[in-house]
């Protein structure tokens, strides 16, 4: 059993079948990132495909499934769903564990040395990272990479005009800390901004969007 499978078995959350379909439909904009599911209906029918969308029509909740092998679409009333089987669940283990386990790392994660070189502090991006306190895991490096790139993009957006540059000039440092059990957060501190997260757990799928939302509240 792999470390990822072990984590998924330990941390899997009991979800209603309809909640599983809703969560998987919201996982990513690209349906190719979602695993296929088998949906068992009260009448005995079984449908298989990728959860594309869940919505309401004339007062009834409906799940839209797409079978990538045939291209066929299936429309399922959630009220008639009695069970859902998730194929290749490791791909969405962050969803199935309510964020307790990060998605598997594809390929070799970036090294800390590469991150330190690429994200060296500059006057425009006064970054301070607790490098020595980082967990020694590929998931932590992947998550840190996502946060750093998201921050850099959002800071670039903030500094796109003179008003934004003046607001950003008040930020003396941007610290990034690993905090076990902490969700991704951006807080104002006396020296500037503090970004905290559990780097071995799951981050929001849209890290950049979440950082943008929180920074816009603070600046």
PDB file of C-alpha atoms in Angstrom:
ATOM      1  CA  UNK A   1       0.000   0.000   0.000  1.00  0.00           C
ATOM      2  CA  UNK A   2       1.402   3.421  -0.971  1.00  0.00           C
ATOM      3  CA  UNK A   3       1.702   6.315   1.473  1.00  0.00           C
ATOM      4  CA  UNK A   4      -1.051   8.121  -0.426  1.00  0.00           C
ATOM      5  CA  UNK A   5      -3.435   5.159  -0.228  1.00  0.00           C
ATOM      6  CA  UNK A   6      -2.682   4.779   3.467  1.00  0.00           C
ATOM      7  CA  UNK A   7      -3.445   8.453   4.095  1.00  0.00           C
ATOM      8  CA  UNK A   8      -6.668   8.240   2.127  1.00  0.00           C
ATOM      9  CA  UNK A   9      -7.813   5.185   4.084  1.00  0.00           C
ATOM     10  CA  UNK A  10      -7.063   6.870   7.409  1.00  0.00           C
ATOM     11  CA  UNK A  11      -8.560  10.267   6.612  1.00  0.00           C
ATOM     12  CA  UNK A  12     -11.489   9.533   4.282  1.00  0.00           C
ATOM     13  CA  UNK A  13     -14.622  11.432   5.334  1.00  0.00           C
ATOM     14  CA  UNK A  14     -18.099   9.863   5.295  1.00  0.00           C
ATOM     15  CA  UNK A  15     -19.962  11.778   2.587  1.00  0.00           C
ATOM     16  CA  UNK A  16     -23.436  11.282   1.193  1.00  0.00           C
ATOM     17  CA  UNK A  17     -23.359  10.043  -2.429  1.00  0.00           C
ATOM     18  CA  UNK A  18     -24.931  13.292  -3.628  1.00  0.00           C
ATOM     19  CA  UNK A  19     -22.265  15.286  -1.761  1.00  0.00           C
ATOM     20  CA  UNK A  20     -19.538  13.249  -3.470  1.00  0.00           C
ATOM     21  CA  UNK A  21     -20.942  14.126  -6.884  1.00  0.00           C
ATOM     22  CA  UNK A  22     -21.222  17.810  -5.988  1.00  0.00           C
ATOM     23  CA  UNK A  23     -17.672  17.932  -4.651  1.00  0.00           C
ATOM     24  CA  UNK A  24     -16.174  16.155  -7.651  1.00  0.00           C
ATOM     25  CA  UNK A  25     -18.032  18.412 -10.067  1.00  0.00           C
ATOM     26  CA  UNK A  26     -16.487  21.431  -8.335  1.00  0.00           C
ATOM     27  CA  UNK A  27     -12.978  19.969  -8.162  1.00  0.00           C
ATOM     28  CA  UNK A  28     -11.462  21.520 -11.284  1.00  0.00           C
ATOM     29  CA  UNK A  29     -12.426  23.420 -14.398  1.00  0.00           C
ATOM     30  CA  UNK A  30     -10.788  20.718 -16.532  1.00  0.00           C
ATOM     31  CA  UNK A  31     -12.913  17.544 -16.445  1.00  0.00           C
ATOM     32  CA  UNK A  32      -9.812  15.520 -17.365  1.00  0.00           C
ATOM     33  CA  UNK A  33      -8.532  16.100 -13.807  1.00  0.00           C
ATOM     34  CA  UNK A  34     -11.545  14.371 -12.251  1.00  0.00           C
ATOM     35  CA  UNK A  35     -11.830  10.617 -11.831  1.00  0.00           C
ATOM     36  CA  UNK A  36     -14.660   8.590 -13.285  1.00  0.00           C
ATOM     37  CA  UNK A  37     -17.481   7.460 -11.013  1.00  0.00           C
ATOM     38  CA  UNK A  38     -20.111   4.747 -11.068  1.00  0.00           C
ATOM     39  CA  UNK A  39     -23.499   6.009  -9.957  1.00  0.00           C
ATOM     40  CA  UNK A  40     -26.019   3.467  -8.642  1.00  0.00           C
ATOM     41  CA  UNK A  41     -29.663   4.507  -8.851  1.00  0.00           C
ATOM     42  CA  UNK A  42     -32.617   3.397  -6.755  1.00  0.00           C
ATOM     43  CA  UNK A  43     -34.177   1.733  -9.782  1.00  0.00           C
ATOM     44  CA  UNK A  44     -31.158  -0.512 -10.277  1.00  0.00           C
ATOM     45  CA  UNK A  45     -29.514   1.370 -13.140  1.00  0.00           C
ATOM     46  CA  UNK A  46     -25.766   2.057 -13.082  1.00  0.00           C
ATOM     47  CA  UNK A  47     -24.165   4.962 -14.948  1.00  0.00           C
ATOM     48  CA  UNK A  48     -20.439   5.588 -15.324  1.00  0.00           C
ATOM     49  CA  UNK A  49     -18.639   8.780 -16.280  1.00  0.00           C
ATOM     50  CA  UNK A  50     -17.034  11.971 -15.054  1.00  0.00           C
ATOM     51  CA  UNK A  51     -19.062  14.334 -12.872  1.00  0.00           C
ATOM     52  CA  UNK A  52     -19.245  17.455 -15.019  1.00  0.00           C
ATOM     53  CA  UNK A  53     -21.770  19.571 -13.148  1.00  0.00           C
ATOM     54  CA  UNK A  54     -24.441  19.483 -10.477  1.00  0.00           C
ATOM     55  CA  UNK A  55     -27.254  21.982 -10.637  1.00  0.00           C
ATOM     56  CA  UNK A  56     -30.960  22.543 -10.173  1.00  0.00           C
ATOM     57  CA  UNK A  57     -33.696  22.380 -12.783  1.00  0.00           C
ATOM     58  CA  UNK A  58     -37.372  22.942 -11.970  1.00  0.00           C
ATOM     59  CA  UNK A  59     -36.768  22.311  -8.290  1.00  0.00           C
ATOM     60  CA  UNK A  60     -34.789  19.100  -8.759  1.00  0.00           C
ATOM     61  CA  UNK A  61     -31.036  18.610  -8.269  1.00  0.00           C
ATOM     62  CA  UNK A  62     -29.393  17.029 -11.304  1.00  0.00           C
ATOM     63  CA  UNK A  63     -25.884  15.651 -11.875  1.00  0.00           C
ATOM     64  CA  UNK A  64     -24.411  15.699 -15.380  1.00  0.00           C
ATOM     65  CA  UNK A  65     -22.061  12.810 -16.223  1.00  0.00           C
ATOM     66  CA  UNK A  66     -19.854  12.447 -19.274  1.00  0.00           C
ATOM     67  CA  UNK A  67     -18.469   9.103 -20.412  1.00  0.00           C
ATOM     68  CA  UNK A  68     -15.033   9.946 -21.912  1.00  0.00           C
ATOM     69  CA  UNK A  69     -14.958   6.639 -23.812  1.00  0.00           C
ATOM     70  CA  UNK A  70     -18.151   7.256 -25.764  1.00  0.00           C
ATOM     71  CA  UNK A  71     -18.670  10.993 -25.318  1.00  0.00           C
ATOM     72  CA  UNK A  72     -22.196  10.280 -24.079  1.00  0.00           C
ATOM     73  CA  UNK A  73     -23.831  12.496 -21.450  1.00  0.00           C
ATOM     74  CA  UNK A  74     -26.004  11.186 -18.631  1.00  0.00           C
ATOM     75  CA  UNK A  75     -28.394  13.225 -16.480  1.00  0.00           C
ATOM     76  CA  UNK A  76     -29.084  11.881 -12.986  1.00  0.00           C
ATOM     77  CA  UNK A  77     -31.620  13.036 -10.418  1.00  0.00           C
ATOM     78  CA  UNK A  78     -29.693  13.224  -7.150  1.00  0.00           C
ATOM     79  CA  UNK A  79     -32.787  12.136  -5.243  1.00  0.00           C
ATOM     80  CA  UNK A  80     -32.481   8.718  -6.890  1.00  0.00           C
ATOM     81  CA  UNK A  81     -28.766   8.164  -6.193  1.00  0.00           C
ATOM     82  CA  UNK A  82     -28.141   5.459  -3.591  1.00  0.00           C
ATOM     83  CA  UNK A  83     -24.379   4.961  -4.005  1.00  0.00           C
ATOM     84  CA  UNK A  84     -21.353   6.402  -5.799  1.00  0.00           C
ATOM     85  CA  UNK A  85     -18.136   4.512  -6.530  1.00  0.00           C
ATOM     86  CA  UNK A  86     -15.084   6.698  -7.178  1.00  0.00           C
ATOM     87  CA  UNK A  87     -12.541   5.177  -9.556  1.00  0.00           C
ATOM     88  CA  UNK A  88      -8.868   6.192  -8.976  1.00  0.00           C
ATOM     89  CA  UNK A  89      -9.803   8.022  -5.738  1.00  0.00           C
ATOM     90  CA  UNK A  90      -6.199   9.057  -5.036  1.00  0.00           C
ATOM     91  CA  UNK A  91      -6.533  11.723  -7.734  1.00  0.00           C
ATOM     92  CA  UNK A  92      -9.099  13.567  -5.585  1.00  0.00           C
ATOM     93  CA  UNK A  93      -8.020  12.475  -2.134  1.00  0.00           C
ATOM     94  CA  UNK A  94      -7.986  16.115  -1.028  1.00  0.00           C
ATOM     95  CA  UNK A  95     -11.736  16.207  -1.751  1.00  0.00           C
ATOM     96  CA  UNK A  96     -12.494  12.822  -0.197  1.00  0.00           C
ATOM     97  CA  UNK A  97     -10.560  13.681   2.996  1.00  0.00           C
ATOM     98  CA  UNK A  98     -11.935  17.224   3.343  1.00  0.00           C
ATOM     99  CA  UNK A  99      -8.466  18.659   2.751  1.00  0.00           C
ATOM    100  CA  UNK A 100      -6.576  16.509   5.250  1.00  0.00           C
ATOM    101  CA  UNK A 101      -4.484  14.774   2.565  1.00  0.00           C
ATOM    102  CA  UNK A 102      -2.870  16.575  -0.365  1.00  0.00           C
ATOM    103  CA  UNK A 103      -3.266  15.245  -3.928  1.00  0.00           C
ATOM    104  CA  UNK A 104      -0.504  12.936  -5.159  1.00  0.00           C
ATOM    105  CA  UNK A 105       2.621  14.581  -6.543  1.00  0.00           C
ATOM    106  CA  UNK A 106       3.046  14.059 -10.283  1.00  0.00           C
ATOM    107  CA  UNK A 107       6.693  13.646 -11.255  1.00  0.00           C
ATOM    108  CA  UNK A 108       9.650  14.934  -9.277  1.00  0.00           C
ATOM    109  CA  UNK A 109       8.755  17.943  -7.100  1.00  0.00           C
ATOM    110  CA  UNK A 110      10.846  21.077  -7.386  1.00  0.00           C
ATOM    111  CA  UNK A 111      13.833  21.255  -5.037  1.00  0.00           C
ATOM    112  CA  UNK A 112      14.094  23.752  -2.195  1.00  0.00           C
ATOM    113  CA  UNK A 113      17.304  25.074  -3.740  1.00  0.00           C
ATOM    114  CA  UNK A 114      15.476  25.855  -6.976  1.00  0.00           C
ATOM    115  CA  UNK A 115      12.709  27.608  -5.048  1.00  0.00           C
ATOM    116  CA  UNK A 116      15.203  29.668  -3.038  1.00  0.00           C
ATOM    117  CA  UNK A 117      16.922  30.751  -6.230  1.00  0.00           C
ATOM    118  CA  UNK A 118      13.741  31.614  -8.106  1.00  0.00           C
ATOM    119  CA  UNK A 119      12.037  33.376  -5.197  1.00  0.00           C
ATOM    120  CA  UNK A 120      14.899  35.297  -3.666  1.00  0.00           C
ATOM    121  CA  UNK A 121      13.677  38.410  -1.836  1.00  0.00           C
ATOM    122  CA  UNK A 122      13.511  41.654  -3.834  1.00  0.00           C
ATOM    123  CA  UNK A 123      12.302  45.160  -2.916  1.00  0.00           C
ATOM    124  CA  UNK A 124       9.129  44.477  -4.898  1.00  0.00           C
ATOM    125  CA  UNK A 125       8.627  41.027  -3.341  1.00  0.00           C
ATOM    126  CA  UNK A 126      10.158  41.139   0.181  1.00  0.00           C
ATOM    127  CA  UNK A 127       9.784  37.452   0.883  1.00  0.00           C
ATOM    128  CA  UNK A 128      10.827  35.632   4.056  1.00  0.00           C
ATOM    129  CA  UNK A 129      10.381  31.856   4.135  1.00  0.00           C
ATOM    130  CA  UNK A 130      11.092  29.625   7.108  1.00  0.00           C
ATOM    131  CA  UNK A 131      13.113  27.274   4.916  1.00  0.00           C
ATOM    132  CA  UNK A 132      14.602  25.248   7.754  1.00  0.00           C
ATOM    133  CA  UNK A 133      11.215  24.618   9.353  1.00  0.00           C
ATOM    134  CA  UNK A 134       9.658  23.188   6.189  1.00  0.00           C
ATOM    135  CA  UNK A 135       8.542  19.531   6.275  1.00  0.00           C
ATOM    136  CA  UNK A 136      10.799  17.214   4.313  1.00  0.00           C
ATOM    137  CA  UNK A 137       8.246  15.953   1.793  1.00  0.00           C
ATOM    138  CA  UNK A 138       7.435  16.296  -1.866  1.00  0.00           C
ATOM    139  CA  UNK A 139       3.904  17.462  -1.069  1.00  0.00           C
ATOM    140  CA  UNK A 140       5.271  20.328   1.039  1.00  0.00           C
ATOM    141  CA  UNK A 141       7.550  21.491  -1.773  1.00  0.00           C
ATOM    142  CA  UNK A 142       4.727  21.316  -4.301  1.00  0.00           C
ATOM    143  CA  UNK A 143       2.418  23.298  -2.025  1.00  0.00           C
ATOM    144  CA  UNK A 144       5.092  25.893  -1.276  1.00  0.00           C
ATOM    145  CA  UNK A 145       5.763  26.244  -5.005  1.00  0.00           C
ATOM    146  CA  UNK A 146       2.050  26.852  -5.637  1.00  0.00           C
ATOM    147  CA  UNK A 147       1.843  29.473  -2.889  1.00  0.00           C
ATOM    148  CA  UNK A 148       4.957  31.314  -4.028  1.00  0.00           C
ATOM    149  CA  UNK A 149       3.843  31.450  -7.650  1.00  0.00           C
ATOM    150  CA  UNK A 150       0.351  32.504  -6.672  1.00  0.00           C
ATOM    151  CA  UNK A 151       1.675  35.251  -4.431  1.00  0.00           C
ATOM    152  CA  UNK A 152       4.008  36.537  -7.115  1.00  0.00           C
ATOM    153  CA  UNK A 153       1.150  36.724  -9.610  1.00  0.00           C
ATOM    154  CA  UNK A 154      -1.176  38.497  -7.174  1.00  0.00           C
ATOM    155  CA  UNK A 155       1.487  40.975  -6.068  1.00  0.00           C
ATOM    156  CA  UNK A 156       2.128  41.760  -9.734  1.00  0.00           C
ATOM    157  CA  UNK A 157      -1.577  42.509 -10.155  1.00  0.00           C
ATOM    158  CA  UNK A 158      -1.596  44.748  -7.079  1.00  0.00           C
ATOM    159  CA  UNK A 159       1.414  46.718  -8.314  1.00  0.00           C
ATOM    160  CA  UNK A 160      -0.018  47.205 -11.797  1.00  0.00           C
ATOM    161  CA  UNK A 161      -0.842  50.896 -11.183  1.00  0.00           C
ATOM    162  CA  UNK A 162       0.397  53.754  -9.032  1.00  0.00           C
ATOM    163  CA  UNK A 163      -2.308  53.363  -6.395  1.00  0.00           C
ATOM    164  CA  UNK A 164      -1.470  49.698  -6.019  1.00  0.00           C
ATOM    165  CA  UNK A 165       2.264  50.389  -5.818  1.00  0.00           C
ATOM    166  CA  UNK A 166       1.664  52.891  -3.028  1.00  0.00           C
ATOM    167  CA  UNK A 167      -0.436  50.377  -1.099  1.00  0.00           C
ATOM    168  CA  UNK A 168       2.142  47.636  -1.572  1.00  0.00           C
ATOM    169  CA  UNK A 169       4.978  49.923  -0.478  1.00  0.00           C
ATOM    170  CA  UNK A 170       3.600  49.715   3.072  1.00  0.00           C
ATOM    171  CA  UNK A 171       4.350  45.974   3.144  1.00  0.00           C
ATOM    172  CA  UNK A 172       7.860  45.529   4.526  1.00  0.00           C
ATOM    173  CA  UNK A 173       7.953  41.720   4.511  1.00  0.00           C
ATOM    174  CA  UNK A 174       5.859  38.782   3.371  1.00  0.00           C
ATOM    175  CA  UNK A 175       6.545  35.784   5.597  1.00  0.00           C
ATOM    176  CA  UNK A 176       5.499  32.229   4.767  1.00  0.00           C
ATOM    177  CA  UNK A 177       5.240  29.707   7.590  1.00  0.00           C
ATOM    178  CA  UNK A 178       4.253  26.072   7.820  1.00  0.00           C
ATOM    179  CA  UNK A 179       1.603  25.589  10.517  1.00  0.00           C
ATOM    180  CA  UNK A 180       0.361  22.064  11.122  1.00  0.00           C
ATOM    181  CA  UNK A 181      -3.422  21.877  10.784  1.00  0.00           C
ATOM    182  CA  UNK A 182      -3.781  25.481   9.581  1.00  0.00           C
ATOM    183  CA  UNK A 183      -5.777  26.403   6.465  1.00  0.00           C
ATOM    184  CA  UNK A 184      -4.244  28.776   3.936  1.00  0.00           C
ATOM    185  CA  UNK A 185      -4.497  32.279   5.373  1.00  0.00           C
ATOM    186  CA  UNK A 186      -3.031  35.736   4.855  1.00  0.00           C
ATOM    187  CA  UNK A 187      -2.872  37.976   7.915  1.00  0.00           C
ATOM    188  CA  UNK A 188      -1.667  41.490   8.590  1.00  0.00           C
ATOM    189  CA  UNK A 189       1.246  41.622  11.042  1.00  0.00           C
ATOM    190  CA  UNK A 190       3.373  44.571  12.227  1.00  0.00           C
ATOM    191  CA  UNK A 191       6.091  43.832   9.649  1.00  0.00           C
ATOM    192  CA  UNK A 192       3.707  43.349   6.731  1.00  0.00           C
ATOM    193  CA  UNK A 193       1.880  40.144   5.807  1.00  0.00           C
ATOM    194  CA  UNK A 194       2.067  36.577   7.088  1.00  0.00           C
ATOM    195  CA  UNK A 195       0.995  33.645   4.909  1.00  0.00           C
ATOM    196  CA  UNK A 196       0.342  30.486   6.911  1.00  0.00           C
ATOM    197  CA  UNK A 197      -0.709  26.998   5.824  1.00  0.00           C
ATOM    198  CA  UNK A 198      -0.256  23.342   6.561  1.00  0.00           C
ATOM    199  CA  UNK A 199       2.045  22.513   3.667  1.00  0.00           C
ATOM    200  CA  UNK A 200       1.565  18.754   3.881  1.00  0.00           C
ATOM    201  CA  UNK A 201      -2.240  18.983   3.755  1.00  0.00           C
ATOM    202  CA  UNK A 202      -4.370  19.999   0.791  1.00  0.00           C
ATOM    203  CA  UNK A 203      -4.472  23.604  -0.365  1.00  0.00           C
ATOM    204  CA  UNK A 204      -7.441  25.116  -2.187  1.00  0.00           C
ATOM    205  CA  UNK A 205      -7.490  23.966  -5.802  1.00  0.00           C
ATOM    206  CA  UNK A 206      -7.363  27.624  -6.891  1.00  0.00           C
ATOM    207  CA  UNK A 207      -4.501  28.846  -4.694  1.00  0.00           C
ATOM    208  CA  UNK A 208      -3.987  32.056  -6.659  1.00  0.00           C
ATOM    209  CA  UNK A 209      -7.672  32.946  -6.456  1.00  0.00           C
ATOM    210  CA  UNK A 210      -7.764  32.351  -2.705  1.00  0.00           C
ATOM    211  CA  UNK A 211      -4.629  34.457  -2.152  1.00  0.00           C
ATOM    212  CA  UNK A 212      -6.109  37.210  -4.332  1.00  0.00           C
ATOM    213  CA  UNK A 213      -9.331  37.204  -2.325  1.00  0.00           C
ATOM    214  CA  UNK A 214      -7.564  37.441   1.018  1.00  0.00           C
ATOM    215  CA  UNK A 215      -5.041  40.077  -0.084  1.00  0.00           C
ATOM    216  CA  UNK A 216      -7.760  42.286  -1.522  1.00  0.00           C
ATOM    217  CA  UNK A 217      -9.386  42.370   1.921  1.00  0.00           C
ATOM    218  CA  UNK A 218      -6.153  43.457   3.621  1.00  0.00           C
ATOM    219  CA  UNK A 219      -4.724  46.035   1.218  1.00  0.00           C
TER     220      UNK A 219
END
